[in-house]
Amino acid sequence: MAVTLETPLSRVLGAKTAKAMAESLELHTVRDLLRHYPRRYARRGEMTRLDDLQVGDRVTVLAQVRRVTTRKMRNRPGSLTEVTVGDGAGEMQLVFFNRKHGNLREGAWGLFAGTVGEYRRAKQFAHPDFHLITGDDDEDWARALIPIYPATKDVSSWVVQKSIRLLLDASGGFGFVEDPLPEDLRARHGLPSLPAALLDVHRPTSQDDVDRAAERLKWDEALTLQLVLAARRRAAALEPGTARPRRPGGLLDAVDAALPFTLTEGQRAVGEELAAELSRDSPMHRLLQGEVGSGKTVVALRAMAQVVDAGGQAALLAPTEVLAAQHARSIGAMLGPLARAGELDGDPAGTRVVLLTGSLRAAARREARAAVADGSAGIVVGTHALLQEGVDFADLGLVVVDEQHRFGVEQRDALRAKGDRPPHVLVMTATPIPRTVAMTVYGDLETSVLRQLPSGRGGVASSVVPASDKPAWLDRAWERLREEVAAGRQAYVVCPRIGDDDTGDADTDAPDDADGAPEEAAGGDRRPPLAVLDVAEALDQGPLAGLRLAVLHGRMTPEAKEATMRAFAAREVDVLVATTVVEVGVDVPNATVMVVMDADRFGVSQLHQLRGRVARGKHQGLCLLVTELPLTTATGARLTAVASTSDGFELARVDLETRREGDVLGAAQSGRRSNVKLLSLLEDEELIAAARTEAAALLATDRGLADHPGLAAEVAALATDERATYLEKA
Ligand code: ADP
Ligand code: MG
């Protein structure tokens, strides 16, 4: 029979097996099956670490039968057989009711699969499935490495293994598999052919086989991914845009003249880069990464000013109302009369800065929309509300997205679609992105980095305060806060929840917890997270009595939030007790202390962001991460890591390590298979970078992938596949 990668499994396997594979593993074709790689390999005689198994895990283990005992059950008819299996390190019970188990003899080796349960404090498999390795079994079992496949209740690991063997017999080897990788590329990187790699990954004779095969199969994943991204970049570069060249004597010059500081070298360099790209008629797609406090806002403002000078409009999209309002306020302040063109005291050479958020009253919103539509508003600052129907721009020239990790690609695209021609796009993030993530998830954007912080910053000292181990430390924390206030400084106290009648811990104005704290922290029987309203009251009555406290959270009206932020900025408030509404972008340089309550409830990059709030002035900042969890837990260790470095790129790594790969690439979230199975964002940086270079080279010629039909097919499959959504959802 002629087998190809597209052959349905029902033509090569039994109908029942094919159906089970389709239903429970989503394997439909020969390609699917061959790309279903082993999760790991079991070795005979090697410990499988039975001890480490967790109740509820569904696993396949290689073990030896140690004891078999059968007895009559006392309370009901029938018999019960207990089989003890072990692997050297640990033992485990298999329990069978009234079942024939004749071949489970002491000394026999086999694969045992099932869900780990617990009975009288011992781990057991309740309804195990097993496959014994007998002397006269096929030669598969004699192998040194036995592949253990991702399996389900209906399709066990050994059924997958047998199916692949069947396929191999039916087709006389994997010779029918065409290799999509160009010959010269393989030679350059010393990669085995695809048929060889598939054979080695499914039927290895040594660990070396596996490693070489895995390297090659990772290349397939990385190259396809990079080709999709490169194609997207190319398509974007061909879009017709509008050039917004620099015009001397306009808003930009006025901004530069009004700046109360000199730009850092990085700000200047990135500024040049942006200015040049805005002057071209192909739309810019750029990601600006900059440490918290590195001064991204002014970089964006200068780009916006250039576009306004060229006759266009610029939109600044912020993730929260607090942040949008703050941007509008500080841009307005920086531009002075230039922000009030058309008003009595305005400068006719300037423009208007308009704030457009969901909570504006109807009349104000109508007015704002009108100014956006007739072009009199050159700079429009807003939240998601900007994306809505009915917001039309006269001539949208630039979209700036602040704190990108809060926005999806869809939202970015929705805003882009508001221009007649695609506007230039600048995406800014303070969450440092490891290089590999920048190359994959954000791979369709060019990147700029601001590493340098403006000089004269005091820096932040951080420590973890273990509130239950060392209650005295918490007292000392409040004392420190009082000392800072006495010295004229201000402080934030952040809590995970608002309080009163809110049931969940979500703050409506707080952005989604994009870097979610690990499950452990979501914990079932722990007390509810501390709430702003409760903590504010307790502090007011207790350790912070006499200080001027205010609260800030997402349930307040926009006016109240705004008034509170103003009062804090004007130093009429000493301590702001808040939810994560203060997480991003809030800028009060006189605030030097941040106490995060229940810090274990926050993710790594969230804590880093929060800490950034107190690193903004010339005074040294202090960040105290209060937790009741022991520091020996994984979460405690995470907090210690946050406290021990302020290098955002280092923390991004810590963050990546504590999350599953799939969460980052967004694939495994749905629990479905994805095209990225072997590639690791942590370990394969070099490979991803090399694949990116190869992808760019492959697409650099006019023929594109025309000479590489195999690759083109892989790319087409990925690009059209709904699974490719992982590219969008990060
Ligand atoms: P982020 O990059 O986190 O968004 P901001 O743009 O909010 O940072 O800037 C942080 C603070 O640094 C602001 O108060 C801003 O006015 C100030 N700042 C920006 N650039 C400079 C500079 N070159 N020198 C001194 N202060 C600066
Ligand atoms: Mg910012």
PDB file of C-alpha atoms and ligand atoms in Angstrom, residues 296-297 323 327 402-403 428 430 584-585 613 616, ligand 2:
ATOM      1  CA  LYS A 296       9.221  55.235  27.464  1.00  0.00           C
ATOM      2  CA  THR A 297       6.441  57.784  27.671  1.00  0.00           C
ATOM      3  CA  LEU A 323      -3.101  55.101  33.411  1.00  0.00           C
ATOM      4  CA  HIS A 327      -0.957  59.979  30.407  1.00  0.00           C
ATOM      5  CA  ASP A 402       1.378  51.143  26.197  1.00  0.00           C
ATOM      6  CA  GLU A 403       2.105  48.040  28.271  1.00  0.00           C
ATOM      7  CA  MET A 428       5.642  49.484  24.424  1.00  0.00           C
ATOM      8  CA  ALA A 430       7.934  47.270  30.547  1.00  0.00           C
ATOM      9  CA  VAL A 584       1.374  49.982  35.608  1.00  0.00           C
ATOM     10  CA  GLY A 585       2.687  53.353  34.755  1.00  0.00           C
ATOM     11  CA  ARG A 613       6.357  52.638  41.224  1.00  0.00           C
ATOM     12  CA  ARG A 616      11.047  56.970  40.067  1.00  0.00           C
TER      13      ARG A 616
HETATM   14 MG    MG B   2       4.991  53.646  31.307  1.00  0.00          MG
END
